Coordinates of C-alpha atoms and ligand atoms in Angstrom, one line a residue:
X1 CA -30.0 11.7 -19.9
X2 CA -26.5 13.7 -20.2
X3 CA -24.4 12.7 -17.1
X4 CA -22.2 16.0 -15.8
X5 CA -18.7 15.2 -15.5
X6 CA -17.2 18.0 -13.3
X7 CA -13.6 17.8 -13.6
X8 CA -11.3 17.5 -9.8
X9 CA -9.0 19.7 -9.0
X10 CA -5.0 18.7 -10.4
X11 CA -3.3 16.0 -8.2
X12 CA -0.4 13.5 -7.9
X13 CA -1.6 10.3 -7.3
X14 CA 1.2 7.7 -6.4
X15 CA 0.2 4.2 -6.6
X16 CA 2.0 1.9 -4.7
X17 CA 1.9 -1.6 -6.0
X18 CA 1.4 0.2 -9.5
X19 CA 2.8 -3.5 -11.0
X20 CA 0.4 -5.4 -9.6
X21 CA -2.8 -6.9 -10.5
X22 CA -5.8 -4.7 -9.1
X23 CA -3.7 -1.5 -10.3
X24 CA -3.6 -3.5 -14.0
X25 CA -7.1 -4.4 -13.6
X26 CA -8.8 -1.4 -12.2
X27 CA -6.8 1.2 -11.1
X28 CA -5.1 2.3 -14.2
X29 CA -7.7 1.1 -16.8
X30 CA -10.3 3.6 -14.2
X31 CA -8.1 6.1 -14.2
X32 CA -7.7 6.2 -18.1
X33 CA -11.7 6.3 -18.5
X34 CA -11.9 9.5 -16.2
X35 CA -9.2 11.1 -18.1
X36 CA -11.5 10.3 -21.3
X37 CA -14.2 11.2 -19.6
X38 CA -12.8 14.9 -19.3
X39 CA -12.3 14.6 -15.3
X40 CA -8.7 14.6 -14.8
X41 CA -6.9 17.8 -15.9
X42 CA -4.0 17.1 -17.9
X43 CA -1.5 19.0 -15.8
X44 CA -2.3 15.7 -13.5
X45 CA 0.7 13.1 -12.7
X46 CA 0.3 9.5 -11.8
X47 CA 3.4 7.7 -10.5
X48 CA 3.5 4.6 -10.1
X49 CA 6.0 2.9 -7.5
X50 CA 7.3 -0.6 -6.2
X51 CA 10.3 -2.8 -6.6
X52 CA 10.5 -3.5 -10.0
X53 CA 13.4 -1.3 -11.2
X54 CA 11.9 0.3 -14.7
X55 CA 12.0 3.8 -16.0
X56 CA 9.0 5.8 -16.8
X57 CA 8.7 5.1 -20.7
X58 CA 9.1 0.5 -19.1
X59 CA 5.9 1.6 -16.8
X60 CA 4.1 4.0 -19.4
X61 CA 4.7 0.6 -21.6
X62 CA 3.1 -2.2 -18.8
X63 CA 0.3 0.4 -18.0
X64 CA -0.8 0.5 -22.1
X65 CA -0.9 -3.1 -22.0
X66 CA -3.3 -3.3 -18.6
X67 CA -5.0 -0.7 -20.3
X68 CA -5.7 -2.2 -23.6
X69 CA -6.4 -5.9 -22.0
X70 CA -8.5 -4.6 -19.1
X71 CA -10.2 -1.2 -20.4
X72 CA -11.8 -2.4 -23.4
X73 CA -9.3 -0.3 -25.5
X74 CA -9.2 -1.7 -28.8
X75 CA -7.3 -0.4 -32.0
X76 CA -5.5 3.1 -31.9
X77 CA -7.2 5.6 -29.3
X78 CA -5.2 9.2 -29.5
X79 CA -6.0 9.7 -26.1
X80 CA -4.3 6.7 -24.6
X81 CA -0.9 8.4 -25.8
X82 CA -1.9 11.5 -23.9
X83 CA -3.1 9.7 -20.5
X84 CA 0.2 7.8 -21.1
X85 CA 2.5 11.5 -20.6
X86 CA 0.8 11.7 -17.0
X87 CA 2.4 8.4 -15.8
X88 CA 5.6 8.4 -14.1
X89 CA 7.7 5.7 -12.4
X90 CA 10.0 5.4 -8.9
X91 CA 11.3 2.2 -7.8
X92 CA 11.0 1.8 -3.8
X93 CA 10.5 -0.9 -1.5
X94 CA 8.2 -0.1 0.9
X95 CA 10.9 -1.2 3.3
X96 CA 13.3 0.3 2.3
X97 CA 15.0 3.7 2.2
X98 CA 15.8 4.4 -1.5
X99 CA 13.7 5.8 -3.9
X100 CA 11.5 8.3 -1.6
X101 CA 13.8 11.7 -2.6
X102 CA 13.2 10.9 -5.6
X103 CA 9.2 10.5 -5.3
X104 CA 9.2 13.4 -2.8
X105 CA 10.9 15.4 -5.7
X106 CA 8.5 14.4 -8.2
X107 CA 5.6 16.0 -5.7
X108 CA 4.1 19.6 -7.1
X109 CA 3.3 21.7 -4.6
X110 CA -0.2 23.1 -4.8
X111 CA -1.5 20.1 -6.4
X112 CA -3.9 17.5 -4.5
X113 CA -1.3 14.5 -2.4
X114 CA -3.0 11.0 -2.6
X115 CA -1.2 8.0 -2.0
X116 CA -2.8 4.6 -3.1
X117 CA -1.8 1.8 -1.0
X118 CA -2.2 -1.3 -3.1
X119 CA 0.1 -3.4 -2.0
X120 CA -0.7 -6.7 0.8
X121 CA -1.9 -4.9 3.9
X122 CA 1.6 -6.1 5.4
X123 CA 3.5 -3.0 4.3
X124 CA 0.6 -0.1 5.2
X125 CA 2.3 0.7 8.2
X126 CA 5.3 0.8 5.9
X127 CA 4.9 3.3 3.4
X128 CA 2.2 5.2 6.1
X129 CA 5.9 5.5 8.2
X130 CA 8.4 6.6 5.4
X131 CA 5.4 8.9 3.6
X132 CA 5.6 10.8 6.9
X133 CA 9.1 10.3 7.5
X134 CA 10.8 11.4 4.5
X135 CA 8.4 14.6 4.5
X136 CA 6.6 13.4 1.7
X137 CA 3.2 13.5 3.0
X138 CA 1.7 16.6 4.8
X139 CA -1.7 17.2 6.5
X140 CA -3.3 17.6 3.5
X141 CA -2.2 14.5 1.8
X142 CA -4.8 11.3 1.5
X143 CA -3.9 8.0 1.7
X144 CA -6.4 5.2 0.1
X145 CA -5.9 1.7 1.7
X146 CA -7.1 -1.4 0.3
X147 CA -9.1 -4.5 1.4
X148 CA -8.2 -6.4 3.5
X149 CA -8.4 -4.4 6.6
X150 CA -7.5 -6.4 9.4
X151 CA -8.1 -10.0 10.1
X152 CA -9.9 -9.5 13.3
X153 CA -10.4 -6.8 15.6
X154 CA -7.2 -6.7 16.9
X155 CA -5.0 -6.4 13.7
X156 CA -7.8 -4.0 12.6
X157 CA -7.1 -1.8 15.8
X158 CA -3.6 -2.2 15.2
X159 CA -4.0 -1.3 12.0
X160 CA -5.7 2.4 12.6
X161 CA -3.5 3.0 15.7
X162 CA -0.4 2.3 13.3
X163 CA -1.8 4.6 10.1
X164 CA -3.1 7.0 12.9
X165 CA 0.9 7.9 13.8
X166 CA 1.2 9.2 10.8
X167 CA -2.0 10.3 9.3
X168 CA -5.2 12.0 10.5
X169 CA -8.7 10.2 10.3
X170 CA -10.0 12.9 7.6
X171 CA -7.1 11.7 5.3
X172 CA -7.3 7.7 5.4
X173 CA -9.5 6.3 2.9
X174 CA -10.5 2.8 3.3
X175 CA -12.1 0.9 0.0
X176 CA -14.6 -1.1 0.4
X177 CA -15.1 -1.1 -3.5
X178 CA -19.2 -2.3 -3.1
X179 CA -19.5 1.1 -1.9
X180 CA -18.7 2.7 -5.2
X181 CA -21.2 1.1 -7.5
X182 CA -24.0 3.1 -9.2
X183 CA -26.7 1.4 -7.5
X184 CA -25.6 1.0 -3.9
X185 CA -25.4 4.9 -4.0
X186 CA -29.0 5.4 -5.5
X187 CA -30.1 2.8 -2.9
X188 CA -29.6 5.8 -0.6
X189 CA -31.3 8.3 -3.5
X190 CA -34.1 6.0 -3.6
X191 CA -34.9 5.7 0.0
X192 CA -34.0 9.9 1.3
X193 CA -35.2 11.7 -1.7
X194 CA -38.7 9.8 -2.4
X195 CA -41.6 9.8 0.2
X196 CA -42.7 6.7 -1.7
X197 CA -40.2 4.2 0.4
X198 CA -39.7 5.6 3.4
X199 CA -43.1 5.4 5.3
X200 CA -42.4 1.6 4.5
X201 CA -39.1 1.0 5.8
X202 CA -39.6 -0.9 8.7
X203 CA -40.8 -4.2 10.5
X204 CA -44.2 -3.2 10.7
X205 CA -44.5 -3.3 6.1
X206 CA -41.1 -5.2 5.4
X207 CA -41.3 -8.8 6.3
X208 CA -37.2 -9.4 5.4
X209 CA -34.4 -8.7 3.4
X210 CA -31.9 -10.9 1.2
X211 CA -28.6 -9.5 0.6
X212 CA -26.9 -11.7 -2.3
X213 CA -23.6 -12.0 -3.7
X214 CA -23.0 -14.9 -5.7
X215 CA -19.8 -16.0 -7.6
X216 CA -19.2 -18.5 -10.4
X217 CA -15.7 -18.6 -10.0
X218 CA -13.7 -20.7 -6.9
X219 CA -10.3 -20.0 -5.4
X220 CA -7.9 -21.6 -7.7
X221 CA -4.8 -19.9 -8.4
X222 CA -5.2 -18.1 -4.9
X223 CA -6.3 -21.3 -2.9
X224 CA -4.1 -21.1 0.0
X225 CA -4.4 -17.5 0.6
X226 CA -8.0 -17.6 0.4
X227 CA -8.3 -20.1 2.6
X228 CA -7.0 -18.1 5.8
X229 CA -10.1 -15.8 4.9
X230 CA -13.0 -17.3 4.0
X231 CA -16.1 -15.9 3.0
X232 CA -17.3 -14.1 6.5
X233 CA -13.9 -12.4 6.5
X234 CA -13.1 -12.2 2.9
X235 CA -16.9 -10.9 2.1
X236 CA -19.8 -10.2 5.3
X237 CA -17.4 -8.4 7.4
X238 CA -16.8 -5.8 4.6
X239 CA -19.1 -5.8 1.4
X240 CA -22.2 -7.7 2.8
X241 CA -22.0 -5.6 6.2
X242 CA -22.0 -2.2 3.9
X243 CA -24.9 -3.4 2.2
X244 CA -26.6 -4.2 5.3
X245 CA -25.7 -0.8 6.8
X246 CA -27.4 1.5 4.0
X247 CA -30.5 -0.6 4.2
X248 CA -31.0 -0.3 7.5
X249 CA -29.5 2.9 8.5
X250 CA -31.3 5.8 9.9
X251 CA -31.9 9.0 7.5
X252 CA -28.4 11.0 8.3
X253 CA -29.4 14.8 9.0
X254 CA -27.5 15.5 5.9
X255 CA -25.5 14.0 2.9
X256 CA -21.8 14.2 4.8
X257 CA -19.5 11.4 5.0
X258 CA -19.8 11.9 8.9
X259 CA -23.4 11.8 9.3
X260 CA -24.0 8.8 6.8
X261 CA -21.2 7.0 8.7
X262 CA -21.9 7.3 12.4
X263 CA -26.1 6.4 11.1
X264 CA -24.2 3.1 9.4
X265 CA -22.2 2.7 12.8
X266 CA -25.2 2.8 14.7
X267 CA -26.5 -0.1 12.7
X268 CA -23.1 -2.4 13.3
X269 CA -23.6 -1.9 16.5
X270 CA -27.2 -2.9 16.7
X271 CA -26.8 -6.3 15.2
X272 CA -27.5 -9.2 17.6
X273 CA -24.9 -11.9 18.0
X274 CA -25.5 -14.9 15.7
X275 CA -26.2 -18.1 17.2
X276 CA -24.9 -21.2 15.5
X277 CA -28.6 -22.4 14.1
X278 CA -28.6 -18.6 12.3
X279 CA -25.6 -19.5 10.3
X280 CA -24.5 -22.2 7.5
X281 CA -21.1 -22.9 6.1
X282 CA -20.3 -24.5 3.0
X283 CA -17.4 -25.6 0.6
X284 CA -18.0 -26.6 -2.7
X285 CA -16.8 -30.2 -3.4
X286 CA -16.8 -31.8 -6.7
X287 CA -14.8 -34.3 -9.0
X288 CA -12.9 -31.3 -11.0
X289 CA -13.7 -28.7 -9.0
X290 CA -13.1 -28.9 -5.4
X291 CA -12.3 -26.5 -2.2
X292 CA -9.7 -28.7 -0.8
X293 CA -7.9 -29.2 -4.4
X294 CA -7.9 -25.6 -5.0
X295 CA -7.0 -24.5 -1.0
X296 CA -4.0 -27.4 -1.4
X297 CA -5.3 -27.9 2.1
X298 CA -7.1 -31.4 2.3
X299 CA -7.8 -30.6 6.0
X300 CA -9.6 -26.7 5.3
X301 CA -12.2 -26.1 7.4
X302 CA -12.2 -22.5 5.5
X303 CA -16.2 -21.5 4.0
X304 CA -16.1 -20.7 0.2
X305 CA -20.2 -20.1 1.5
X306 CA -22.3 -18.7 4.5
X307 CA -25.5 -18.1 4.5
X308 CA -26.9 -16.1 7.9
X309 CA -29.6 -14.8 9.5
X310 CA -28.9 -11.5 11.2
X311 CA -31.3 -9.6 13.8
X312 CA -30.8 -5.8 14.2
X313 CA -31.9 -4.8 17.8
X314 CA -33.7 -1.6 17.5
X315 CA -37.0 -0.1 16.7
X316 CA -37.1 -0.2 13.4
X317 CA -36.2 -3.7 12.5
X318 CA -37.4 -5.7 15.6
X319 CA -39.1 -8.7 14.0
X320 CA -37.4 -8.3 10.3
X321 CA -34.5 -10.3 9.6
X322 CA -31.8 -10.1 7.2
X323 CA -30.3 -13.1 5.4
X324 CA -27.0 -12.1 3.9
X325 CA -25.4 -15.0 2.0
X326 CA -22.3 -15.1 -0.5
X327 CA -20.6 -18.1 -1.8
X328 CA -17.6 -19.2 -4.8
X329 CA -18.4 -21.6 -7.6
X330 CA -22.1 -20.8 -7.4
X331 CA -25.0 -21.1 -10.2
X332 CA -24.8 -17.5 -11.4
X333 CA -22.3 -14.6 -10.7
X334 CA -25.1 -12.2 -9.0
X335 CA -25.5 -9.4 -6.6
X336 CA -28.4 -8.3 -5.1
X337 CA -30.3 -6.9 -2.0
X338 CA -34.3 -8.3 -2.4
X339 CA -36.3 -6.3 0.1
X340 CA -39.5 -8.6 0.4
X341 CA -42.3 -6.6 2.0
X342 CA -45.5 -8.1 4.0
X343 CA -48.6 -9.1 2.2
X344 CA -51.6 -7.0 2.1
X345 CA -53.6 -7.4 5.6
X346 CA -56.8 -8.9 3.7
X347 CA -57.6 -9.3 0.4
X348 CA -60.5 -7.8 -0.9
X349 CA -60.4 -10.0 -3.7
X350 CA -62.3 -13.4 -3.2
X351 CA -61.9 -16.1 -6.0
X352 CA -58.8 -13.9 -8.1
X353 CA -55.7 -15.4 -6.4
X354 CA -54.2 -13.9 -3.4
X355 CA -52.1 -10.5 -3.4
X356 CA -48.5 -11.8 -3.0
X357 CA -46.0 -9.5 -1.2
X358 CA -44.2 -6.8 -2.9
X359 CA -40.4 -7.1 -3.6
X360 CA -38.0 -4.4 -4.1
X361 CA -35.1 -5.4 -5.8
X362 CA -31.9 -3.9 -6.4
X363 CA -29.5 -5.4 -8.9
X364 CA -25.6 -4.7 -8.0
X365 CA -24.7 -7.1 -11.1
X366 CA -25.0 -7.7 -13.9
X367 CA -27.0 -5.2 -15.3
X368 CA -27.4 -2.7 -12.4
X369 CA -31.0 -1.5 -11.8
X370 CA -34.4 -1.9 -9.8
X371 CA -37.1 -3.7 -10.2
X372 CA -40.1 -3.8 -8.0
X373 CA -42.6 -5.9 -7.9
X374 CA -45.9 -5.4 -7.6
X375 CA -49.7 -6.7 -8.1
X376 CA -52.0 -5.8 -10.8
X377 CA -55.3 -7.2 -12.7
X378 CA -54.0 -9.6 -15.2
X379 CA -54.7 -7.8 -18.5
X380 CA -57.9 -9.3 -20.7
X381 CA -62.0 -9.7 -20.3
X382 CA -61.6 -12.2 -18.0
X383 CA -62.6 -10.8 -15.2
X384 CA -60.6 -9.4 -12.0
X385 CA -57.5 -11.6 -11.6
X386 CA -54.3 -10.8 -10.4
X387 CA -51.3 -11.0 -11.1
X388 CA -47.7 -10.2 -10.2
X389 CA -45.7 -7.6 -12.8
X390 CA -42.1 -5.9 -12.5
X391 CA -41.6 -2.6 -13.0
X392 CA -38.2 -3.0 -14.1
X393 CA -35.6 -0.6 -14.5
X394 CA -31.9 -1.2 -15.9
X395 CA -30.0 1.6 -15.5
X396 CA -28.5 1.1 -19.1
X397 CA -31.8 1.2 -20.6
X398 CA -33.0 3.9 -18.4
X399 CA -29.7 6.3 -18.6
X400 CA -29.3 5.8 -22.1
X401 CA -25.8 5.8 -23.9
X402 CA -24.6 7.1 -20.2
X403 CA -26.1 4.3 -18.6
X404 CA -24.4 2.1 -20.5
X405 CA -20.9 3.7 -19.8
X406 CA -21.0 4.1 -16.2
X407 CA -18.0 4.8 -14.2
X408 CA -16.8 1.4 -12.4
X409 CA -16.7 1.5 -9.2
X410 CA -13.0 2.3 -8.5
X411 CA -12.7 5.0 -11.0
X412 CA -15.5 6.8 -8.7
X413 CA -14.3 6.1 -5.6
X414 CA -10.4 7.5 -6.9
X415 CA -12.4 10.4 -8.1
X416 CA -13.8 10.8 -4.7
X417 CA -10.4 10.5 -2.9
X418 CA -8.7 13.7 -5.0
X419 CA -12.3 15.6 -4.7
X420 CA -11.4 15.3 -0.4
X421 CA -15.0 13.3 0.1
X422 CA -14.8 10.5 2.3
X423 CA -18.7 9.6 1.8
X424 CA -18.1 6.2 0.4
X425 CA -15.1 5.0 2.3
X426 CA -15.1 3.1 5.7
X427 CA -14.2 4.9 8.8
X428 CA -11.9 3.6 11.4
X429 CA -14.5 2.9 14.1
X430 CA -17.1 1.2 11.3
X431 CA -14.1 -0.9 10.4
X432 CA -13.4 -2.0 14.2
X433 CA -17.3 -2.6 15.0
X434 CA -17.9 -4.6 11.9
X435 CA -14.7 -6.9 13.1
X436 CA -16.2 -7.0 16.8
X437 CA -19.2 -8.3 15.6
X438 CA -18.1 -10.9 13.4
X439 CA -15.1 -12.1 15.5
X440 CA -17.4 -14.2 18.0
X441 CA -18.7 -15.5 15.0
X442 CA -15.8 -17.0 13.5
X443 CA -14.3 -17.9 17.0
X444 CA -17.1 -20.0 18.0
X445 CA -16.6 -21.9 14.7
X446 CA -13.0 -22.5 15.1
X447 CA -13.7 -23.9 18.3
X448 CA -16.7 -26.0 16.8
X449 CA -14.3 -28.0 14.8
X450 CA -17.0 -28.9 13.0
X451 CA -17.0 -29.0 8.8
X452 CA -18.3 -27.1 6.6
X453 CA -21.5 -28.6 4.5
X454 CA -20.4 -29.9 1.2
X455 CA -21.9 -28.2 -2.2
X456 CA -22.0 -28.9 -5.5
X457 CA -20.1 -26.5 -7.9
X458 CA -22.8 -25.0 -9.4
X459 CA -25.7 -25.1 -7.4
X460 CA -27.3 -22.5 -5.1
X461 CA -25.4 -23.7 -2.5
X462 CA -25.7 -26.5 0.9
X463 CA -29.3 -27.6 1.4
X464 CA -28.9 -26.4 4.7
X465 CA -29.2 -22.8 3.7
X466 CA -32.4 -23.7 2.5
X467 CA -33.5 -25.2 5.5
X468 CA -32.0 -21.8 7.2
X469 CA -35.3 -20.0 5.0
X470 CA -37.7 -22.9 5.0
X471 CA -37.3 -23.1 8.9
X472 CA -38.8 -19.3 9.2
X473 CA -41.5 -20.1 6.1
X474 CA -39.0 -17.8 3.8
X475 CA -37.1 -19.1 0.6
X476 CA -34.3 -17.9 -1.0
X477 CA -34.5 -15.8 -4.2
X478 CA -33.2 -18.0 -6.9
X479 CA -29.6 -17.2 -7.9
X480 CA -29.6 -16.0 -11.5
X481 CA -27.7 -14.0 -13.6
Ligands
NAP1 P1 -0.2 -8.2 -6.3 O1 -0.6 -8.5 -7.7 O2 0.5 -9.2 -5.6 O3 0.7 -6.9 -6.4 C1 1.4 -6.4 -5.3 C2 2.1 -5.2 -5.7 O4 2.9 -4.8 -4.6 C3 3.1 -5.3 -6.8 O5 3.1 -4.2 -7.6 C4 4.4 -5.5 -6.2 O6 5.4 -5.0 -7.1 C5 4.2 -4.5 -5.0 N1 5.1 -4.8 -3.9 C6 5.3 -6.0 -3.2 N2 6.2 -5.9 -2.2 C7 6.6 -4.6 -2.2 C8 7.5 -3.8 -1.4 N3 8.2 -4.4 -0.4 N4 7.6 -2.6 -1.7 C9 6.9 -2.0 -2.7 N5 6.1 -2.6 -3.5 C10 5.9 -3.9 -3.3 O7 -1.4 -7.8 -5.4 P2 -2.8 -7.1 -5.9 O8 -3.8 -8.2 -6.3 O9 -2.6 -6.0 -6.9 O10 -3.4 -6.5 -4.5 C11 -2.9 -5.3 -4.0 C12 -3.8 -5.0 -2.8 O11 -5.1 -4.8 -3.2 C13 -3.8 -6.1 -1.7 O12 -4.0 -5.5 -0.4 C14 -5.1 -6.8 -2.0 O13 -5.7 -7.5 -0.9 C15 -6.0 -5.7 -2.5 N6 -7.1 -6.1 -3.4 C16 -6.8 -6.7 -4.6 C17 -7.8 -7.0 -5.5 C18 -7.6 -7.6 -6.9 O14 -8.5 -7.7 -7.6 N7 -6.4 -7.9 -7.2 C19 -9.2 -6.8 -5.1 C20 -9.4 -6.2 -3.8 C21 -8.4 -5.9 -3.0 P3 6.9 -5.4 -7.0 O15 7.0 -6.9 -7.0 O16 7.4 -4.8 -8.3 O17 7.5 -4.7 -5.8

């Protein structure tokens, strides 16, 4: 299967932050791909800007580097010189006043405006202020903010009221970079351009669903600022929630970034507060590798796991919970929504084993696919027995070379921010519900003062997420990669 690349339109995309990590990581090396990939017309610029004082030729230098040591780029590749004459370099602080002429000369009119705000959340309202001020930024400009947004529903609402001064709803897009991923996009495909799904997509044929996403790694090396997170805000609130929202949404009238988000704000704010017994904290604790050593906090009361059980109040899910759990320094680095459907009403078939349910699963990573489960007669002359087969599909395999080269998530989402299409980005009000509804949640533990439960580095997690699932007659999926 030959994947279409239809190039965007020529922009200037400024990257604040451009010497920092994510821009090394996944910004640049993304950007690079697409401009392999044919999608980025050559005539495009890409200027990168913070304090480091460098010239263009010093950043056109650091960005070869994150290039070749985070985009797979091995040996000579002709193109990287070319992708390299795009990139440009101002030095501003975001608090400052210098540098911004300069930036604001480096602008081409006609050519798409998009700002990247990848710098700590503390300077959006910053660079959102002197973008307006210094004329740089019109109405047609798009600014793309990172993660975190907001620690609570306050700073969140402070947040949008401060980028709202400057900038208009349709031009702020806020990354939540799950939302980019090949799969979590087809889950949509899957469920609104198949009948086969749809019929089945509620309490009365799904008995639950399991939202995943496991890590193998902990928080060293970023220890203390993890630890005023933790995994509800660092993970449910955003990533998890998102999940949860295209599962459960309704079918939007249309394919618009409007209509998909008010269904997925609908579903925010249907979800039932979580009573304590619905939710389990953990930190993993070990000899070597240990929460407390790596927060430098001996006292941390801060989850590295949670494991919930979420209710959504409304027709279609009245009686189905969700369990959404995520967790550092797990067994296997794994993300995946399991949608476990009822058993058959009676089995027809006396002495060859009982039907067991059906499970749709949808793989996030590694190896992002589908694979559904489902009951057939075990294969031989042994008369009718059953048994349970996948019908497995990687999307490697299935896509071929393509498959195997799929965009990352940030190189689609960037691609989607110069193409004006907001689909996959969070809108203000989602942002603000998701916050409302976990804030009593991590309120009432902070006035708990109770601990987390201890885990082992490289388990499945505390045995009192088990207990969350064996309390209900459910059980956990097995974390594997
Ligand atoms: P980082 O490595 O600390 O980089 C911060 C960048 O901001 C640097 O380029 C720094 O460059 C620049 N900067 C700092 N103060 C500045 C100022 N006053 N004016 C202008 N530029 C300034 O951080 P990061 O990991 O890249 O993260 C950036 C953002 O992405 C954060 O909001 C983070 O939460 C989010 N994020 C990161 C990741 C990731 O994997 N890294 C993942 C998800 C979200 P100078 O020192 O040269 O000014």
């Amino acid at each position: 299967m030959v994947s279409r690349v239809i190039p965007v339109d020529d922009f200037d995309l400024v990257i604040f932050g451009a010497t920092g990590d994510l821009a090394h990581r996944k910004i640049l090396p993304g950007l690079f791909r697409r401009f392999k990939a044919g999608q980025i017309p050559a005539t495009s610029r890409i200027i990168g800007a913070a304090r480091t004082a460098q010239d263009d030729d010093a950043f056109r230098a650091e960005a070869a580097g994150a290039i070749r040591e985070f985009g797979g780029v091995t040996g000579e590749d002709p193109q990287l010189a070319e992708f390299l004459s795009l990139l440009g370099y101002v030095a501003i602080d975001a608090r400052g006043e210098g540098g911004w002429q300069e930036l604001k000369a480096r602008m081409r009119p006609g050519a798409v405006h998009a700002f990247y705000f990848s710098v700590a959340p503390a300077l959006f309202g910053d660079i959102a202020e002197r973008l307006a001020g210094h004329g740089i930024a019109d109405d047609d400009s798009r600014i793309v903010v990172e993660k975190p947004f907001g620690r609570d529903l306050a700073s969140a609402r402070a947040l949008n009221a401060t980028l709202a001064q400057h900038f208009h709803e349709h031009q702020i897009y806020r990354i939540d970079h799950y939302l980019g991923k090949e799969t979590v996009q087809n889950l949509m495909a899957v469920r609104f351009a198949n009948v086969l799904f749809e019929p089945l997509w509620n309490a009365q044929f799904i008995d639950h669903v399991q939202i995943t996403v496991a890590e193998t790694v902990g928080v060293a090396g970023r220890g203390s600022y993890y630890d005023k997170s933790g995994a509800i805000r660092d993970m449910v609130q955003n990533h998890l929630m998102q999940l949860l929202c295209l599962i459960a949404m309704e079918p939007p009238y249309h394919f618009d970034p409007d209509a998909v988000r008010d269904e997925k704000l609908k579903v925010i704010r249907a979800l039932e507060a979580v009573p304590p017994q619905d939710i389990v904290r953990g930190q993993y604790r070990g000899h070597d590798d240990d929460y407390l050593k790596d927060a430098e906090n001996p006292e941390s009361r801060t989850e590295s796991y949670v494991a919930m059980k979420v209710r959504i109040a409304n027709w279609r899910w009245q009686g189905t919970p969700f369990y959404l759990r995520t967790g550092k320094k797990l067994r296997a680095r794994t993300s995946e929504i399991a949608i476990i459907f009822k058993e058959p009403p009676h089995s027809i078939f006396d002495d060859s084993g009982q039907p067991k349910a059906n499970e749709l699963v949808i793989r996030l990573q590694p190896n992002e696919g589908m694979n559904l489960k489902v009951m057939i007669k075990e294969p031989g002359p042994g008369g009718m027995r059953l048994v349970q087969v996948p019908l497995d599909m990687s999307f490697a395999d299935a896509l071929g070379p393509d498959g195997a080269d799929m965009p990352d998530a940030y190189e689609r989402l960037i691609m989607d921010v110069i193409r004006g299409n907001q689909t996959l980005f969070m809108r203000g009000d989602e942002v603000e519900a998701a916050w409302a509804w976990t804030d009593p949640i991590i309120n009432a533990w902070e006035d708990s003062k109770r601990r987390p439960e201890p885990y082992d580095p490289g388990s499945s997690g505390p045995d009192e997420a088990l207990r969350l699932m064996h309390r209900d007659n459910r059980r956990w999926r097995e974390i594997r990669s």
